[in-house]
Short mmCIF file of C-alpha atoms in Angstrom, two decimals:
data_model
loop_
_atom_site.label_atom_id
_atom_site.label_comp_id
_atom_site.label_asym_id
_atom_site.label_seq_id
_atom_site.Cartn_x
_atom_site.Cartn_y
_atom_site.Cartn_z
CA UNK A 1 105.88 102.20 131.95
CA UNK A 2 105.45 98.41 131.85
CA UNK A 3 106.43 97.52 135.40
CA UNK A 4 105.74 93.84 134.78
CA UNK A 5 108.46 93.81 132.14
CA UNK A 6 111.01 94.88 134.72
CA UNK A 7 110.57 91.52 136.48
CA UNK A 8 111.36 89.52 133.33
CA UNK A 9 114.99 88.48 132.88
CA UNK A 10 116.70 89.57 129.67
CA UNK A 11 116.93 85.94 128.52
CA UNK A 12 113.21 85.33 129.09
CA UNK A 13 112.37 88.68 127.46
CA UNK A 14 114.24 87.52 124.37
CA UNK A 15 112.30 84.26 124.42
CA UNK A 16 108.98 86.17 124.59
CA UNK A 17 109.97 88.48 121.75
CA UNK A 18 110.83 85.49 119.56
CA UNK A 19 107.43 83.97 120.45
CA UNK A 20 105.58 87.18 119.51
CA UNK A 21 107.50 87.32 116.22
CA UNK A 22 106.51 83.75 115.34
CA UNK A 23 102.86 84.22 116.31
CA UNK A 24 102.69 87.49 114.33
CA UNK A 25 103.08 85.38 111.21
CA UNK A 26 100.52 82.73 112.20
CA UNK A 27 97.75 84.81 113.78
CA UNK A 28 96.64 87.22 110.99
CA UNK A 29 94.89 84.67 108.79
CA UNK A 30 92.45 83.21 111.39
CA UNK A 31 91.88 86.66 112.94
CA UNK A 32 91.10 88.19 109.55
CA UNK A 33 88.71 85.33 108.65
CA UNK A 34 86.87 85.82 111.96
CA UNK A 35 86.66 89.54 111.28
CA UNK A 36 85.37 88.89 107.78
CA UNK A 37 82.56 86.79 109.24
CA UNK A 38 81.69 89.54 111.76
CA UNK A 39 81.68 92.18 109.01
CA UNK A 40 79.46 90.00 106.82
CA UNK A 41 76.97 89.43 109.66
CA UNK A 42 76.88 93.15 110.46
CA UNK A 43 76.46 94.16 106.80
CA UNK A 44 73.71 91.58 106.30
CA UNK A 45 71.79 92.97 109.30
CA UNK A 46 72.60 96.69 109.08
CA UNK A 47 73.87 97.33 105.56
CA UNK A 48 76.03 100.35 104.81
CA UNK A 49 79.83 100.67 104.45
CA UNK A 50 80.70 100.71 108.18
CA UNK A 51 81.37 96.93 108.56
CA UNK A 52 83.71 97.02 105.52
CA UNK A 53 85.51 100.09 106.76
CA UNK A 54 86.06 98.32 110.06
CA UNK A 55 87.33 95.19 108.21
CA UNK A 56 89.77 97.36 106.25
CA UNK A 57 91.10 98.82 109.51
CA UNK A 58 91.48 95.28 110.90
CA UNK A 59 93.48 94.27 107.81
CA UNK A 60 95.78 97.29 108.13
CA UNK A 61 96.37 96.66 111.86
CA UNK A 62 97.14 92.98 111.23
CA UNK A 63 99.58 93.89 108.45
CA UNK A 64 101.35 96.49 110.61
CA UNK A 65 101.43 94.07 113.53
CA UNK A 66 102.89 91.38 111.27
CA UNK A 67 105.59 93.76 110.06
CA UNK A 68 106.46 95.28 113.45
CA UNK A 69 106.41 92.13 115.60
CA UNK A 70 108.05 90.02 112.89
CA UNK A 71 111.03 92.37 112.83
CA UNK A 72 111.14 92.94 116.58
CA UNK A 73 113.91 90.38 117.38
CA UNK A 74 116.32 92.17 115.03
CA UNK A 75 115.28 95.70 116.04
CA UNK A 76 117.98 97.93 117.57
CA UNK A 77 116.37 98.68 120.93
CA UNK A 78 116.60 97.23 124.42
CA UNK A 79 114.55 94.17 125.29
CA UNK A 80 112.08 95.91 127.60
CA UNK A 81 111.41 98.53 124.93
CA UNK A 82 110.62 95.68 122.54
CA UNK A 83 108.19 94.25 125.08
CA UNK A 84 106.45 97.63 125.33
CA UNK A 85 106.11 97.70 121.54
CA UNK A 86 104.51 94.24 121.71
CA UNK A 87 102.08 95.50 124.37
CA UNK A 88 101.22 98.52 122.21
CA UNK A 89 100.54 96.43 119.09
CA UNK A 90 98.39 93.98 121.05
CA UNK A 91 96.46 96.87 122.61
CA UNK A 92 95.74 98.40 119.20
CA UNK A 93 94.65 95.01 117.86
CA UNK A 94 92.37 94.48 120.89
CA UNK A 95 90.82 97.96 120.51
CA UNK A 96 90.08 97.39 116.84
CA UNK A 97 88.50 94.00 117.53
CA UNK A 98 86.52 95.44 120.45
CA UNK A 99 85.25 98.24 118.17
CA UNK A 100 83.11 95.65 116.39
CA UNK A 101 80.80 95.84 119.42
CA UNK A 102 79.82 99.28 118.09
CA UNK A 103 77.65 97.73 115.43
CA UNK A 104 77.14 94.51 117.42
CA UNK A 105 74.75 96.35 119.79
CA UNK A 106 72.33 96.81 116.93
CA UNK A 107 72.36 93.16 115.92
CA UNK A 108 69.76 90.56 116.83
CA UNK A 109 70.47 88.31 119.78
CA UNK A 110 71.58 85.24 117.71
CA UNK A 111 74.01 87.36 115.68
CA UNK A 112 75.35 88.99 118.84
CA UNK A 113 75.87 85.51 120.30
CA UNK A 114 77.89 84.51 117.25
CA UNK A 115 79.92 87.71 117.56
CA UNK A 116 80.54 87.02 121.25
CA UNK A 117 81.68 83.44 120.54
CA UNK A 118 84.13 84.65 117.89
CA UNK A 119 85.59 87.34 120.15
CA UNK A 120 85.86 84.96 123.12
CA UNK A 121 87.58 82.45 120.84
CA UNK A 122 90.16 85.09 119.91
CA UNK A 123 90.64 85.85 123.61
CA UNK A 124 91.12 82.18 124.47
CA UNK A 125 93.59 81.71 121.61
CA UNK A 126 95.65 84.65 122.82
CA UNK A 127 96.51 82.71 126.01
CA UNK A 128 98.85 80.62 123.86
CA UNK A 129 99.91 83.22 121.30
CA UNK A 130 101.04 85.66 124.01
CA UNK A 131 102.69 82.97 126.12
CA UNK A 132 100.45 84.10 128.98
CA UNK A 133 102.61 87.23 129.38
CA UNK A 134 100.15 89.41 131.27
CA UNK A 135 100.82 92.90 129.82
CA UNK A 136 100.45 91.70 126.22
CA UNK A 137 97.55 89.39 127.05
CA UNK A 138 95.57 92.02 128.97
CA UNK A 139 96.26 94.67 126.31
CA UNK A 140 94.62 92.42 123.71
CA UNK A 141 91.70 90.85 125.57
CA UNK A 142 90.87 93.80 127.87
CA UNK A 143 89.15 96.01 125.25
CA UNK A 144 87.20 93.08 123.81
CA UNK A 145 86.01 91.68 127.14
CA UNK A 146 85.01 95.09 128.47
CA UNK A 147 83.09 95.85 125.28
CA UNK A 148 81.37 92.45 125.40
CA UNK A 149 80.38 92.86 129.04
CA UNK A 150 79.00 96.34 128.29
CA UNK A 151 77.08 95.10 125.23
CA UNK A 152 75.30 92.33 127.13
CA UNK A 153 74.82 94.39 130.29
CA UNK A 154 73.19 97.25 128.41
CA UNK A 155 71.11 94.83 126.37
CA UNK A 156 69.26 95.39 123.15
CA UNK A 157 66.16 97.58 123.25
CA UNK A 158 62.86 95.70 123.52
CA UNK A 159 64.43 92.43 124.66
CA UNK A 160 61.83 90.27 126.37
CA UNK A 161 64.07 88.51 128.89
CA UNK A 162 66.69 91.05 129.99
CA UNK A 163 67.92 88.77 132.76
CA UNK A 164 69.36 86.38 130.12
CA UNK A 165 71.58 89.16 128.79
CA UNK A 166 72.66 90.13 132.30
CA UNK A 167 73.51 86.52 132.93
CA UNK A 168 75.60 86.35 129.72
CA UNK A 169 77.42 89.53 130.80
CA UNK A 170 78.22 87.82 134.10
CA UNK A 171 79.43 84.72 132.23
CA UNK A 172 81.79 86.89 130.16
CA UNK A 173 83.22 88.26 133.43
CA UNK A 174 83.73 84.71 134.70
CA UNK A 175 85.36 83.66 131.42
CA UNK A 176 87.64 86.69 131.61
CA UNK A 177 88.80 85.82 135.13
CA UNK A 178 89.31 82.19 134.11
CA UNK A 179 91.36 83.17 131.05
CA UNK A 180 93.45 85.52 133.17
CA UNK A 181 94.26 82.59 135.47
CA UNK A 182 95.02 80.35 132.49
CA UNK A 183 97.35 83.02 131.12
CA UNK A 184 99.12 83.16 134.47
CA UNK A 185 99.58 79.38 134.50
CA UNK A 186 100.76 79.39 130.88
CA UNK A 187 103.36 82.06 131.62
CA UNK A 188 104.55 80.11 134.65
CA UNK A 189 104.96 76.98 132.54
CA UNK A 190 106.77 78.97 129.86
CA UNK A 191 109.14 80.40 132.45
CA UNK A 192 109.70 76.99 134.05
CA UNK A 193 110.48 75.34 130.71
CA UNK A 194 112.81 78.22 129.87
CA UNK A 195 114.60 77.86 133.22
CA UNK A 196 114.95 74.12 132.63
CA UNK A 197 116.46 74.72 129.19
CA UNK A 198 118.87 77.28 130.67
CA UNK A 199 119.84 74.88 133.44
CA UNK A 200 120.33 72.12 130.89
CA UNK A 201 122.59 74.40 128.84
CA UNK A 202 124.65 75.14 131.96
CA UNK A 203 124.84 71.43 132.82
CA UNK A 204 125.82 70.61 129.23
CA UNK A 205 128.55 73.23 129.45
CA UNK A 206 129.79 71.76 132.72
CA UNK A 207 129.64 68.29 131.20
CA UNK A 208 131.67 69.44 128.19
CA UNK A 209 134.22 71.02 130.53
CA UNK A 210 134.41 67.85 132.62
CA UNK A 211 134.74 65.74 129.48
CA UNK A 212 137.54 67.94 128.17
CA UNK A 213 139.24 67.67 131.57
CA UNK A 214 138.87 63.88 131.54
CA UNK A 215 140.24 63.69 128.02
CA UNK A 216 143.17 65.92 129.01
CA UNK A 217 143.82 63.70 132.05
CA UNK A 218 143.64 60.62 129.85
CA UNK A 219 146.13 62.14 127.42
CA UNK A 220 148.39 63.04 130.34
CA UNK A 221 148.10 59.46 131.64
CA UNK A 222 148.98 58.13 128.19
CA UNK A 223 152.02 60.39 127.98
CA UNK A 224 153.06 59.37 131.51
CA UNK A 225 152.72 55.65 130.77
CA UNK A 226 154.66 56.02 127.55
CA UNK A 227 157.39 58.07 129.20
CA UNK A 228 157.63 55.95 132.35
CA UNK A 229 157.64 52.62 130.54
CA UNK A 230 160.15 53.89 128.00
CA UNK A 231 162.47 55.28 130.72
CA UNK A 232 162.24 52.08 132.75
CA UNK A 233 163.10 49.79 129.86
CA UNK A 234 166.73 50.90 129.70
CA UNK A 235 167.64 50.07 133.33
CA UNK A 236 165.55 46.89 133.06
CA UNK A 237 167.52 45.85 129.98
CA UNK A 238 170.76 46.60 131.84
CA UNK A 239 169.66 44.55 134.85
CA UNK A 240 168.72 41.65 132.59
CA UNK A 241 172.19 41.72 131.01
CA UNK A 242 173.84 41.76 134.44
CA UNK A 243 171.64 38.88 135.55
CA UNK A 244 172.53 36.85 132.44
CA UNK A 245 176.21 37.64 132.94
CA UNK A 246 175.98 36.59 136.57
CA UNK A 247 174.46 33.25 135.59
CA UNK A 248 177.49 32.58 133.35
CA UNK A 249 179.86 32.82 136.31
CA UNK A 250 180.60 29.91 138.65
CA UNK A 251 178.10 30.09 141.52
CA UNK A 252 177.75 28.00 144.63
CA UNK A 253 174.64 25.98 145.36
CA UNK A 254 173.20 28.67 147.68
CA UNK A 255 173.77 31.58 145.29
CA UNK A 256 172.50 30.06 142.02
CA UNK A 257 168.80 29.75 143.16
CA UNK A 258 168.91 33.38 144.26
CA UNK A 259 170.17 34.45 140.82
CA UNK A 260 167.53 32.27 139.15
CA UNK A 261 164.76 33.89 141.19
CA UNK A 262 166.20 37.33 140.44
CA UNK A 263 166.19 36.68 136.69
CA UNK A 264 162.64 35.33 136.88
CA UNK A 265 161.51 38.46 138.71
CA UNK A 266 163.30 40.64 136.15
CA UNK A 267 161.51 38.84 133.32
CA UNK A 268 158.14 39.36 135.03
CA UNK A 269 158.90 43.03 135.62
CA UNK A 270 160.00 43.45 132.00
CA UNK A 271 156.71 41.90 130.87
CA UNK A 272 154.78 44.33 133.06
CA UNK A 273 156.66 47.29 131.58
CA UNK A 274 155.98 45.98 128.07
CA UNK A 275 152.29 45.77 128.99
CA UNK A 276 152.31 49.38 130.20
CA UNK A 277 153.94 50.45 126.96
CA UNK A 278 151.31 48.52 125.00
CA UNK A 279 148.53 50.31 126.94
CA UNK A 280 150.03 53.71 126.18
CA UNK A 281 150.38 52.82 122.51
CA UNK A 282 146.82 51.52 122.35
CA UNK A 283 145.47 54.71 123.97
CA UNK A 284 147.47 56.80 121.54
CA UNK A 285 146.26 54.68 118.60
CA UNK A 286 149.78 54.11 117.31
CA UNK A 287 150.05 50.31 117.54
CA UNK A 288 151.25 49.12 114.12
CA UNK A 289 149.47 46.06 112.71
CA UNK A 290 151.58 43.84 110.45
CA UNK A 291 149.31 41.32 108.78
CA UNK A 292 150.75 37.93 107.91
CA UNK A 293 149.28 34.52 107.15
CA UNK A 294 150.49 31.80 109.47
CA UNK A 295 149.57 28.34 110.75
CA UNK A 296 147.61 28.29 113.98
CA UNK A 297 148.88 24.78 114.63
CA UNK A 298 152.49 25.99 114.65
CA UNK A 299 151.42 29.01 116.69
CA UNK A 300 149.99 26.76 119.42
CA UNK A 301 153.08 24.50 119.35
CA UNK A 302 155.27 27.47 120.25
CA UNK A 303 152.76 28.45 122.94
CA UNK A 304 152.81 24.95 124.42
CA UNK A 305 156.59 24.90 124.52
CA UNK A 306 156.61 28.27 126.27
CA UNK A 307 154.08 27.52 129.03
CA UNK A 308 154.18 23.77 129.58
CA UNK A 309 156.96 24.02 132.16
CA UNK A 310 155.19 26.88 134.02
CA UNK A 311 151.95 24.85 134.18
CA UNK A 312 153.84 21.74 135.28
CA UNK A 313 155.43 23.71 138.13
CA UNK A 314 151.88 24.38 139.43
CA UNK A 315 150.90 20.73 138.87
CA UNK A 316 148.51 21.73 136.08
CA UNK A 317 147.93 19.99 132.78
CA UNK A 318 148.49 22.32 129.80
CA UNK A 319 146.92 21.17 126.54
CA UNK A 320 146.67 22.67 123.05
CA UNK A 321 144.37 21.40 120.30
CA UNK A 322 144.31 22.66 116.73
CA UNK A 323 143.37 21.19 113.34
CA UNK A 324 146.48 21.08 111.10
CA UNK A 325 144.72 23.00 108.33
CA UNK A 326 143.83 26.00 110.51
CA UNK A 327 145.46 29.22 109.32
CA UNK A 328 145.08 32.83 110.41
CA UNK A 329 145.64 36.22 108.78
CA UNK A 330 146.52 38.83 111.39
CA UNK A 331 149.48 40.29 113.31
CA UNK A 332 151.08 37.21 114.87
CA UNK A 333 152.97 39.22 117.49
CA UNK A 334 149.86 41.05 118.75
CA UNK A 335 147.81 37.85 118.75
CA UNK A 336 150.54 36.15 120.75
CA UNK A 337 150.45 38.93 123.35
CA UNK A 338 146.70 38.57 123.75
CA UNK A 339 146.82 34.78 124.07
CA UNK A 340 149.82 34.89 126.42
CA UNK A 341 147.97 37.27 128.75
CA UNK A 342 144.99 34.90 128.85
CA UNK A 343 147.15 31.81 129.37
CA UNK A 344 149.23 33.45 132.10
CA UNK A 345 146.08 34.53 133.95
CA UNK A 346 144.58 31.07 133.56
CA UNK A 347 147.70 29.41 135.01
CA UNK A 348 147.98 32.00 137.77
CA UNK A 349 144.37 31.66 138.98
CA UNK A 350 143.87 27.90 138.49
CA UNK A 351 144.75 26.04 141.69
CA UNK A 352 144.27 22.56 140.20
CA UNK A 353 143.14 20.83 137.06
CA UNK A 354 144.11 22.00 133.60
CA UNK A 355 144.48 24.92 131.21
CA UNK A 356 143.72 24.32 127.54
CA UNK A 357 143.99 26.37 124.36
CA UNK A 358 141.76 25.14 121.53
CA UNK A 359 141.19 26.14 117.93
CA UNK A 360 137.94 24.98 116.33
CA UNK A 361 135.96 25.79 113.20
CA UNK A 362 133.63 28.80 113.63
CA UNK A 363 132.17 28.92 110.13
CA UNK A 364 133.40 28.97 106.53
CA UNK A 365 137.01 30.24 106.52
CA UNK A 366 136.71 31.23 110.21
CA UNK A 367 138.42 29.74 113.24
CA UNK A 368 137.71 30.30 116.91
CA UNK A 369 140.48 30.32 119.51
CA UNK A 370 139.52 29.71 123.16
CA UNK A 371 141.45 29.61 126.42
CA UNK A 372 139.75 27.44 129.06
CA UNK A 373 140.68 26.52 132.62
CA UNK A 374 139.32 24.83 135.71
CA UNK A 375 140.08 27.84 137.93
CA UNK A 376 138.00 30.11 140.11
CA UNK A 377 135.93 31.48 137.22
CA UNK A 378 134.35 34.90 136.76
CA UNK A 379 130.96 35.90 138.24
CA UNK A 380 128.33 36.76 135.62
CA UNK A 381 127.85 40.17 137.24
CA UNK A 382 131.45 41.03 136.36
CA UNK A 383 131.54 39.87 132.75
CA UNK A 384 130.78 43.36 131.40
CA UNK A 385 133.77 44.83 133.27
CA UNK A 386 136.40 42.37 132.11
CA UNK A 387 137.90 44.65 129.50
CA UNK A 388 137.93 47.85 131.53
CA UNK A 389 141.37 49.29 131.81
CA UNK A 390 143.26 48.13 134.94
CA UNK A 391 140.16 46.39 136.33
CA UNK A 392 140.87 43.35 138.51
CA UNK A 393 138.32 41.13 140.23
CA UNK A 394 138.54 41.02 144.03
CA UNK A 395 141.28 43.69 143.67
#
């Protein structure tokens, strides 16, 4: 039983199986070409059919491995059973490759060196193709490394410097230990990257949930603003009528200023409710736009008549400038609301000096409208937050 597999989570086991399936498609070609070179070297030195028989076995094992591992993700068995199948196929592949040492013992030292380099290259490559998963990695490289160590430790008969072959055998042992450590590190990195991806998926899910909650809250806020502003308009309209009716009655000198202030406050409150209703409509995307072509000069004349008295009450100069030929194609009512908001803020936050509204040429068939004042200004650090909903400087 593969006890190491028991410590792999089902999600990571699935990731490993997908990796083995992908590598089963990529690995056969370079492995077969390496085996073909080994068979050619052995046949050139020893002759006979044995190298070609071995090559045929290699081809069959690679084909079976390709078929089995390639279909492993879709196989109807539990994940740990799939991992054991992967270990079995890697073990068979390693045994077949290690069997080449059988005729490698009889080769000359240079040819045996070439054979050793090829087998060690396959071992090194398996660090990546197995994801460093120890059972599969050891099943593949174990037979080859053991056979290589035995081949160099036994040595070829009549070798002049036997110590060189012993030394090479020791080097193979060192390389094997090093590759085992590299496999361990590779598997740790694979597991870490998998855990990061899983954590990112969880965080993305939480982010989607939070976003859906925020959108739901925003929709609820929009419905509340629409409902509240709509419900408040009726009593506000009634109060305005009562205030107007009261102004038509004979009032003494002490009562009339009170009524005037009350009507002014009602108008301000009505404007605030209209603004709330505009916000709810904007959020809902249901603000109708009625395009018309109108004179900007006449537009600013109406604006001047509306706000000149308010500016004069604060001892401010209120100026409008516009070329007589300036025209605009847009919704005049919506544009008026935008400009009124800017003018009202400018008058409200300008302690002295002037407020001006200017129209100037901004290019062919384009006009620019600006509202300027000599008020407290806006810090540069805040200019990106000006159009955030309900944001107010200095609170």
